[in-house]
């Protein structure tokens, strides 16, 4: 290894955190010496270090962000970039050898959709010696700065006048975890019209999966839509029908607009729609938010499992 240059190596391990509905992946990067011919720019990526092509439709197993280390005049700039139209919140952890970081670690931040930002800088402590690092980053869809507008009353995510039974509600134990305490599952036969519960902009979707079932092998195979609201929270609609998405990235959708057809893809015990509103807390944690729905019998703040509700 050349004197005064840090050792670095990337080995990527991609793991789904929690259920597919959390859209959270983990990458582990381990260290090895670089040769003298090593490039000065290092991309920390999944999928065999190939930068994925920008796409409107992206499965949960895809890479949603990247971290990049660039040498610049004896220091090393660390960049983060969102590869999707949605904001991505991440946690970057680094163990440094003869290097110091310009900001406290672990570093937690949000990258806006399709943006690239310098997040910190690494510098050799003793410039006569080499250095190195180990790092890993975790990420989730969503923005740290989201502030939920609690005055908003959501439409039930199906057509006005239609009625569907709640199969899992707040703090459900069947398939929800600590990151989705306020998610709601509605029983729906495959092909039922799914409506936007709130107006917003489509920032993510996937519709190519035709597989699903109550098995972990289906965790990454859910079809979904992500809609960013004006308060930067995300409305997430999961388990959609194969080729059942009716909207595209960047499209503005109105409350009550038909956006998809329900299905049974991904980790699912039976055909249903999973709906939740969330924000990111860190790259490791999402915060599912309690919301209020408008029904024919009035406004409800907590749908009851086993009960059916008519959308109004």
mmCIF file of C-alpha atoms in Angstrom:
data_model
loop_
_atom_site.group_PDB
_atom_site.id
_atom_site.type_symbol
_atom_site.label_atom_id
_atom_site.label_comp_id
_atom_site.label_asym_id
_atom_site.label_seq_id
_atom_site.Cartn_x
_atom_site.Cartn_y
_atom_site.Cartn_z
ATOM 1 C CA UNK A 1 0.000 0.000 0.000
ATOM 2 C CA UNK A 2 1.182 3.479 -0.824
ATOM 3 C CA UNK A 3 2.198 5.507 2.224
ATOM 4 C CA UNK A 4 -0.284 8.145 3.273
ATOM 5 C CA UNK A 5 -3.264 6.564 1.502
ATOM 6 C CA UNK A 6 -6.099 4.841 3.356
ATOM 7 C CA UNK A 7 -6.873 1.166 2.966
ATOM 8 C CA UNK A 8 -10.386 0.440 1.749
ATOM 9 C CA UNK A 9 -12.477 -2.447 0.603
ATOM 10 C CA UNK A 10 -16.103 -2.937 -0.196
ATOM 11 C CA UNK A 11 -17.925 -6.172 0.346
ATOM 12 C CA UNK A 12 -21.672 -5.741 0.199
ATOM 13 C CA UNK A 13 -24.234 -7.747 2.108
ATOM 14 C CA UNK A 14 -27.832 -6.860 1.371
ATOM 15 C CA UNK A 15 -30.398 -7.834 4.002
ATOM 16 C CA UNK A 16 -34.029 -6.882 4.391
ATOM 17 C CA UNK A 17 -34.789 -5.366 7.774
ATOM 18 C CA UNK A 18 -38.149 -6.475 9.105
ATOM 19 C CA UNK A 19 -41.034 -7.088 6.752
ATOM 20 C CA UNK A 20 -41.012 -5.964 3.165
ATOM 21 C CA UNK A 21 -43.326 -3.101 4.074
ATOM 22 C CA UNK A 22 -40.467 -1.335 5.831
ATOM 23 C CA UNK A 23 -38.430 -0.845 2.658
ATOM 24 C CA UNK A 24 -35.229 -1.024 4.681
ATOM 25 C CA UNK A 25 -31.997 -2.629 3.522
ATOM 26 C CA UNK A 26 -28.573 -3.001 5.050
ATOM 27 C CA UNK A 27 -25.150 -2.915 3.427
ATOM 28 C CA UNK A 28 -21.991 -4.022 5.227
ATOM 29 C CA UNK A 29 -18.647 -2.825 3.881
ATOM 30 C CA UNK A 30 -15.442 -4.422 5.069
ATOM 31 C CA UNK A 31 -11.878 -3.276 4.638
ATOM 32 C CA UNK A 32 -8.927 -4.474 2.583
ATOM 33 C CA UNK A 33 -5.779 -2.748 1.245
ATOM 34 C CA UNK A 34 -6.100 -1.075 -2.162
ATOM 35 C CA UNK A 35 -3.342 -1.523 -4.725
ATOM 36 C CA UNK A 36 -1.398 1.451 -6.059
ATOM 37 C CA UNK A 37 -3.560 1.342 -9.160
ATOM 38 C CA UNK A 38 -6.770 1.570 -7.192
ATOM 39 C CA UNK A 39 -9.140 4.280 -8.369
ATOM 40 C CA UNK A 40 -9.467 7.354 -6.180
ATOM 41 C CA UNK A 41 -13.256 7.137 -6.244
ATOM 42 C CA UNK A 42 -14.965 4.335 -4.325
ATOM 43 C CA UNK A 43 -18.626 3.508 -4.790
ATOM 44 C CA UNK A 44 -20.281 1.607 -1.937
ATOM 45 C CA UNK A 45 -23.050 -0.219 -3.736
ATOM 46 C CA UNK A 46 -25.070 -3.381 -3.816
ATOM 47 C CA UNK A 47 -25.762 -5.559 -6.840
ATOM 48 C CA UNK A 48 -22.136 -6.449 -7.569
ATOM 49 C CA UNK A 49 -21.054 -2.805 -7.433
ATOM 50 C CA UNK A 50 -23.063 -1.948 -10.537
ATOM 51 C CA UNK A 51 -24.915 1.364 -10.398
ATOM 52 C CA UNK A 52 -28.552 0.518 -11.069
ATOM 53 C CA UNK A 53 -30.164 2.337 -13.974
ATOM 54 C CA UNK A 54 -32.718 4.927 -12.877
ATOM 55 C CA UNK A 55 -36.118 3.309 -13.080
ATOM 56 C CA UNK A 56 -39.690 4.207 -12.268
ATOM 57 C CA UNK A 57 -40.383 0.700 -11.018
ATOM 58 C CA UNK A 58 -38.039 -0.613 -8.334
ATOM 59 C CA UNK A 59 -38.395 -3.836 -6.294
ATOM 60 C CA UNK A 60 -37.677 -3.868 -2.575
ATOM 61 C CA UNK A 61 -34.500 -5.844 -3.234
ATOM 62 C CA UNK A 62 -33.046 -2.968 -5.275
ATOM 63 C CA UNK A 63 -30.510 -0.403 -4.172
ATOM 64 C CA UNK A 64 -32.191 2.867 -3.182
ATOM 65 C CA UNK A 65 -29.062 4.889 -2.335
ATOM 66 C CA UNK A 66 -25.294 4.832 -2.593
ATOM 67 C CA UNK A 67 -22.351 6.146 -0.618
ATOM 68 C CA UNK A 68 -19.272 7.344 -2.466
ATOM 69 C CA UNK A 69 -15.786 8.232 -1.200
ATOM 70 C CA UNK A 70 -13.769 10.597 -3.404
ATOM 71 C CA UNK A 71 -10.123 11.593 -2.916
ATOM 72 C CA UNK A 72 -9.629 15.340 -3.145
ATOM 73 C CA UNK A 73 -6.204 16.834 -2.417
ATOM 74 C CA UNK A 74 -5.194 14.430 0.307
ATOM 75 C CA UNK A 75 -8.582 14.310 2.002
ATOM 76 C CA UNK A 76 -11.508 12.013 1.298
ATOM 77 C CA UNK A 77 -14.962 13.441 0.682
ATOM 78 C CA UNK A 78 -17.890 11.169 1.514
ATOM 79 C CA UNK A 79 -21.023 11.639 -0.595
ATOM 80 C CA UNK A 80 -24.484 10.122 -0.329
ATOM 81 C CA UNK A 81 -26.969 9.968 -3.178
ATOM 82 C CA UNK A 82 -30.569 8.906 -3.553
ATOM 83 C CA UNK A 83 -31.064 6.697 -6.603
ATOM 84 C CA UNK A 84 -34.842 7.030 -6.436
ATOM 85 C CA UNK A 85 -37.331 9.891 -6.521
ATOM 86 C CA UNK A 86 -38.124 9.486 -2.846
ATOM 87 C CA UNK A 87 -36.180 11.032 0.010
ATOM 88 C CA UNK A 88 -33.940 8.482 1.719
ATOM 89 C CA UNK A 89 -32.846 8.658 5.356
ATOM 90 C CA UNK A 90 -29.666 6.817 6.282
ATOM 91 C CA UNK A 91 -27.339 6.012 9.153
ATOM 92 C CA UNK A 92 -23.650 5.784 8.288
ATOM 93 C CA UNK A 93 -21.376 3.976 10.761
ATOM 94 C CA UNK A 94 -17.588 4.011 10.367
ATOM 95 C CA UNK A 95 -14.634 2.604 12.311
ATOM 96 C CA UNK A 96 -11.553 4.661 11.452
ATOM 97 C CA UNK A 97 -7.846 3.812 11.635
ATOM 98 C CA UNK A 98 -5.544 6.851 11.470
ATOM 99 C CA UNK A 99 -8.435 8.842 10.011
ATOM 100 C CA UNK A 100 -10.655 11.501 11.505
ATOM 101 C CA UNK A 101 -14.107 12.510 10.333
ATOM 102 C CA UNK A 102 -15.300 16.082 10.029
ATOM 103 C CA UNK A 103 -18.628 15.193 11.684
ATOM 104 C CA UNK A 104 -19.676 12.984 14.555
ATOM 105 C CA UNK A 105 -20.252 9.319 13.810
ATOM 106 C CA UNK A 106 -22.568 7.584 13.365
ATOM 107 C CA UNK A 107 -23.942 10.152 10.936
ATOM 108 C CA UNK A 108 -27.693 10.342 10.331
ATOM 109 C CA UNK A 109 -29.100 12.345 7.452
ATOM 110 C CA UNK A 110 -31.659 12.578 4.665
ATOM 111 C CA UNK A 111 -30.937 12.806 0.955
ATOM 112 C CA UNK A 112 -33.720 14.265 -1.173
ATOM 113 C CA UNK A 113 -34.919 12.225 -4.128
ATOM 114 C CA UNK A 114 -32.439 11.998 -7.004
ATOM 115 C CA UNK A 115 -29.955 14.252 -5.179
ATOM 116 C CA UNK A 116 -26.285 13.801 -4.264
ATOM 117 C CA UNK A 117 -24.709 15.589 -1.298
ATOM 118 C CA UNK A 118 -21.360 15.695 0.454
ATOM 119 C CA UNK A 119 -22.018 14.513 3.998
ATOM 120 C CA UNK A 120 -18.588 14.535 5.629
ATOM 121 C CA UNK A 121 -14.845 14.410 5.053
ATOM 122 C CA UNK A 122 -12.121 11.987 6.129
ATOM 123 C CA UNK A 123 -8.541 13.103 6.749
ATOM 124 C CA UNK A 124 -5.412 11.217 7.727
ATOM 125 C CA UNK A 125 -4.290 11.962 11.286
ATOM 126 C CA UNK A 126 -0.653 11.009 10.639
ATOM 127 C CA UNK A 127 0.029 11.761 6.987
ATOM 128 C CA UNK A 128 3.176 9.636 7.013
ATOM 129 C CA UNK A 129 1.161 6.503 7.616
ATOM 130 C CA UNK A 130 -1.643 4.745 5.870
ATOM 131 C CA UNK A 131 -5.135 4.543 7.289
ATOM 132 C CA UNK A 132 -8.279 2.622 6.787
ATOM 133 C CA UNK A 133 -11.923 2.288 7.659
ATOM 134 C CA UNK A 134 -14.759 -0.112 8.066
ATOM 135 C CA UNK A 135 -18.193 1.226 7.411
ATOM 136 C CA UNK A 136 -21.769 0.182 6.934
ATOM 137 C CA UNK A 137 -24.912 2.090 6.214
ATOM 138 C CA UNK A 138 -28.590 1.491 6.774
ATOM 139 C CA UNK A 139 -31.422 3.294 5.069
ATOM 140 C CA UNK A 140 -35.160 3.736 4.900
ATOM 141 C CA UNK A 141 -37.496 5.610 2.621
ATOM 142 C CA UNK A 142 -38.627 8.902 4.170
ATOM 143 C CA UNK A 143 -37.468 12.259 5.487
ATOM 144 C CA UNK A 144 -36.128 13.030 8.965
ATOM 145 C CA UNK A 145 -37.747 16.462 8.821
ATOM 146 C CA UNK A 146 -41.275 15.249 8.130
ATOM 147 C CA UNK A 147 -43.829 16.742 10.530
ATOM 148 C CA UNK A 148 -47.156 14.948 10.291
ATOM 149 C CA UNK A 149 -50.169 17.229 9.818
ATOM 150 C CA UNK A 150 -52.440 15.701 12.438
ATOM 151 C CA UNK A 151 -55.398 17.818 11.301
ATOM 152 C CA UNK A 152 -55.608 15.840 8.077
ATOM 153 C CA UNK A 153 -58.471 13.346 7.843
ATOM 154 C CA UNK A 154 -57.670 10.457 5.491
ATOM 155 C CA UNK A 155 -60.045 8.708 3.150
ATOM 156 C CA UNK A 156 -60.188 4.958 3.569
ATOM 157 C CA UNK A 157 -57.934 3.648 0.762
ATOM 158 C CA UNK A 158 -60.759 2.347 -1.398
ATOM 159 C CA UNK A 159 -63.755 3.670 -3.311
ATOM 160 C CA UNK A 160 -66.420 5.825 -1.688
ATOM 161 C CA UNK A 161 -69.318 3.624 -0.651
ATOM 162 C CA UNK A 162 -67.244 0.451 -0.589
ATOM 163 C CA UNK A 163 -66.853 -1.534 2.621
ATOM 164 C CA UNK A 164 -63.856 -3.620 3.711
ATOM 165 C CA UNK A 165 -63.016 -5.504 6.868
ATOM 166 C CA UNK A 166 -59.952 -4.663 8.947
ATOM 167 C CA UNK A 167 -57.856 -7.813 9.350
ATOM 168 C CA UNK A 168 -55.031 -6.177 11.304
ATOM 169 C CA UNK A 169 -54.998 -2.789 12.984
ATOM 170 C CA UNK A 170 -52.791 -0.712 15.257
ATOM 171 C CA UNK A 171 -50.171 -2.751 17.099
ATOM 172 C CA UNK A 172 -51.118 -5.845 15.101
ATOM 173 C CA UNK A 173 -49.118 -8.943 16.009
ATOM 174 C CA UNK A 174 -49.655 -11.086 12.912
ATOM 175 C CA UNK A 175 -47.139 -9.480 10.547
ATOM 176 C CA UNK A 176 -46.489 -5.920 11.759
ATOM 177 C CA UNK A 177 -43.402 -4.964 13.733
ATOM 178 C CA UNK A 178 -42.192 -2.028 15.816
ATOM 179 C CA UNK A 179 -41.753 0.090 12.685
ATOM 180 C CA UNK A 180 -45.366 -0.355 11.578
ATOM 181 C CA UNK A 181 -47.411 -0.051 14.773
ATOM 182 C CA UNK A 182 -50.037 2.115 13.078
ATOM 183 C CA UNK A 183 -50.376 0.186 9.826
ATOM 184 C CA UNK A 184 -53.813 -1.117 8.853
ATOM 185 C CA UNK A 185 -54.624 -4.181 6.738
ATOM 186 C CA UNK A 186 -57.901 -4.333 4.824
ATOM 187 C CA UNK A 187 -59.262 -7.591 3.394
ATOM 188 C CA UNK A 188 -59.654 -7.172 -0.376
ATOM 189 C CA UNK A 189 -60.168 -9.636 -3.165
ATOM 190 C CA UNK A 190 -57.518 -9.463 -5.874
ATOM 191 C CA UNK A 191 -58.321 -6.719 -8.365
ATOM 192 C CA UNK A 192 -60.161 -4.357 -5.999
ATOM 193 C CA UNK A 193 -59.641 -0.672 -6.768
ATOM 194 C CA UNK A 194 -57.184 1.020 -4.383
ATOM 195 C CA UNK A 195 -57.605 4.764 -3.878
ATOM 196 C CA UNK A 196 -55.253 7.437 -2.589
ATOM 197 C CA UNK A 197 -56.088 8.141 1.032
ATOM 198 C CA UNK A 198 -54.516 11.589 0.700
ATOM 199 C CA UNK A 199 -53.284 13.768 -2.144
ATOM 200 C CA UNK A 200 -49.580 13.787 -2.934
ATOM 201 C CA UNK A 201 -46.848 12.945 -5.425
ATOM 202 C CA UNK A 202 -45.864 9.418 -6.437
ATOM 203 C CA UNK A 203 -42.219 8.863 -5.461
ATOM 204 C CA UNK A 204 -41.943 5.087 -5.782
ATOM 205 C CA UNK A 205 -43.697 1.982 -7.005
ATOM 206 C CA UNK A 206 -43.194 -1.593 -8.127
ATOM 207 C CA UNK A 207 -45.652 -3.805 -9.991
ATOM 208 C CA UNK A 208 -43.731 -6.704 -11.552
ATOM 209 C CA UNK A 209 -44.087 -9.314 -8.807
ATOM 210 C CA UNK A 210 -46.549 -12.166 -9.266
ATOM 211 C CA UNK A 211 -45.526 -14.063 -6.120
ATOM 212 C CA UNK A 212 -46.727 -13.970 -2.540
ATOM 213 C CA UNK A 213 -47.517 -16.053 0.515
ATOM 214 C CA UNK A 214 -46.965 -16.406 4.282
ATOM 215 C CA UNK A 215 -43.279 -17.189 3.938
ATOM 216 C CA UNK A 216 -40.147 -15.076 4.439
ATOM 217 C CA UNK A 217 -38.995 -15.890 0.905
ATOM 218 C CA UNK A 218 -41.664 -13.450 -0.316
ATOM 219 C CA UNK A 219 -40.519 -10.534 1.851
ATOM 220 C CA UNK A 220 -38.995 -8.579 -1.024
ATOM 221 C CA UNK A 221 -41.671 -9.446 -3.562
ATOM 222 C CA UNK A 222 -44.472 -7.050 -2.666
ATOM 223 C CA UNK A 223 -45.840 -4.664 -5.269
ATOM 224 C CA UNK A 224 -46.305 -1.211 -3.775
ATOM 225 C CA UNK A 225 -46.852 2.520 -4.244
ATOM 226 C CA UNK A 226 -45.230 5.296 -2.196
ATOM 227 C CA UNK A 227 -46.865 8.746 -2.171
ATOM 228 C CA UNK A 228 -45.158 11.756 -0.608
ATOM 229 C CA UNK A 229 -47.538 14.136 1.140
ATOM 230 C CA UNK A 230 -47.116 17.897 1.538
ATOM 231 C CA UNK A 231 -45.800 17.413 5.099
ATOM 232 C CA UNK A 232 -43.091 15.035 3.748
ATOM 233 C CA UNK A 233 -44.685 11.932 5.266
ATOM 234 C CA UNK A 234 -45.098 8.892 3.023
ATOM 235 C CA UNK A 235 -48.312 7.027 2.297
ATOM 236 C CA UNK A 236 -47.431 3.381 1.602
ATOM 237 C CA UNK A 237 -49.720 0.916 -0.180
ATOM 238 C CA UNK A 238 -48.536 -2.724 -0.331
ATOM 239 C CA UNK A 239 -49.361 -6.203 -1.721
ATOM 240 C CA UNK A 240 -50.724 -4.810 -4.991
ATOM 241 C CA UNK A 241 -51.683 -6.896 -8.001
ATOM 242 C CA UNK A 242 -49.124 -7.826 -10.637
ATOM 243 C CA UNK A 243 -49.133 -5.024 -13.242
ATOM 244 C CA UNK A 244 -51.769 -3.359 -11.098
ATOM 245 C CA UNK A 245 -50.233 0.105 -10.618
ATOM 246 C CA UNK A 246 -52.052 2.901 -12.459
ATOM 247 C CA UNK A 247 -49.752 5.845 -11.647
ATOM 248 C CA UNK A 248 -46.176 6.781 -12.428
ATOM 249 C CA UNK A 249 -43.265 8.542 -10.751
ATOM 250 C CA UNK A 250 -43.775 12.274 -10.344
ATOM 251 C CA UNK A 251 -47.519 12.087 -10.926
ATOM 252 C CA UNK A 252 -49.695 14.236 -8.691
ATOM 253 C CA UNK A 253 -52.591 12.226 -7.332
ATOM 254 C CA UNK A 254 -55.789 13.486 -5.781
ATOM 255 C CA UNK A 255 -57.450 12.183 -2.657
ATOM 256 C CA UNK A 256 -59.770 9.354 -3.684
ATOM 257 C CA UNK A 257 -58.107 8.786 -7.065
ATOM 258 C CA UNK A 258 -57.852 5.156 -8.135
ATOM 259 C CA UNK A 259 -54.123 4.409 -8.106
ATOM 260 C CA UNK A 260 -53.882 0.609 -8.250
ATOM 261 C CA UNK A 261 -55.574 -2.769 -7.944
ATOM 262 C CA UNK A 262 -55.139 -4.807 -4.787
ATOM 263 C CA UNK A 263 -53.405 -8.166 -4.786
ATOM 264 C CA UNK A 264 -51.655 -10.777 -2.692
ATOM 265 C CA UNK A 265 -47.967 -10.224 -3.459
ATOM 266 C CA UNK A 266 -45.095 -10.273 -1.007
ATOM 267 C CA UNK A 267 -45.347 -11.540 2.566
ATOM 268 C CA UNK A 268 -49.082 -12.058 2.820
ATOM 269 C CA UNK A 269 -51.470 -14.510 4.478
ATOM 270 C CA UNK A 270 -54.418 -13.669 2.195
ATOM 271 C CA UNK A 271 -55.392 -11.044 -0.398
ATOM 272 C CA UNK A 272 -55.411 -7.656 1.306
ATOM 273 C CA UNK A 273 -54.175 -4.079 1.217
ATOM 274 C CA UNK A 274 -51.597 -2.883 3.732
ATOM 275 C CA UNK A 275 -51.726 0.888 4.264
ATOM 276 C CA UNK A 276 -49.706 3.130 6.530
ATOM 277 C CA UNK A 277 -48.342 6.652 6.833
ATOM 278 C CA UNK A 278 -44.738 6.907 7.959
ATOM 279 C CA UNK A 279 -41.652 8.996 8.420
ATOM 280 C CA UNK A 280 -38.045 7.934 8.892
ATOM 281 C CA UNK A 281 -36.416 8.331 12.318
ATOM 282 C CA UNK A 282 -32.974 6.996 11.363
ATOM 283 C CA UNK A 283 -31.647 4.683 8.694
ATOM 284 C CA UNK A 284 -32.576 1.798 10.990
ATOM 285 C CA UNK A 285 -35.997 2.896 12.196
ATOM 286 C CA UNK A 286 -39.202 4.183 10.682
ATOM 287 C CA UNK A 287 -42.021 5.778 12.610
ATOM 288 C CA UNK A 288 -45.485 4.660 11.632
ATOM 289 C CA UNK A 289 -47.960 7.445 12.381
ATOM 290 C CA UNK A 290 -51.485 7.277 13.827
ATOM 291 C CA UNK A 291 -54.060 8.756 11.465
ATOM 292 C CA UNK A 292 -57.787 9.440 11.337
ATOM 293 C CA UNK A 293 -60.136 8.054 8.687
ATOM 294 C CA UNK A 294 -63.420 9.434 7.429
ATOM 295 C CA UNK A 295 -66.155 6.778 7.359
ATOM 296 C CA UNK A 296 -69.876 6.818 6.692
ATOM 297 C CA UNK A 297 -70.473 6.683 10.457
ATOM 298 C CA UNK A 298 -68.019 9.441 11.276
ATOM 299 C CA UNK A 299 -64.322 9.970 11.862
ATOM 300 C CA UNK A 300 -62.389 7.136 13.488
ATOM 301 C CA UNK A 301 -58.959 7.405 15.095
ATOM 302 C CA UNK A 302 -58.340 3.676 15.486
ATOM 303 C CA UNK A 303 -59.843 1.097 13.117
ATOM 304 C CA UNK A 304 -60.915 -2.005 15.006
ATOM 305 C CA UNK A 305 -59.728 -5.425 13.895
ATOM 306 C CA UNK A 306 -62.605 -7.521 12.585
ATOM 307 C CA UNK A 307 -64.841 -4.548 11.872
ATOM 308 C CA UNK A 308 -65.867 -3.319 8.394
ATOM 309 C CA UNK A 309 -65.889 0.354 7.419
ATOM 310 C CA UNK A 310 -67.650 2.138 4.565
ATOM 311 C CA UNK A 311 -65.593 4.848 2.855
ATOM 312 C CA UNK A 312 -67.088 8.311 2.652
#
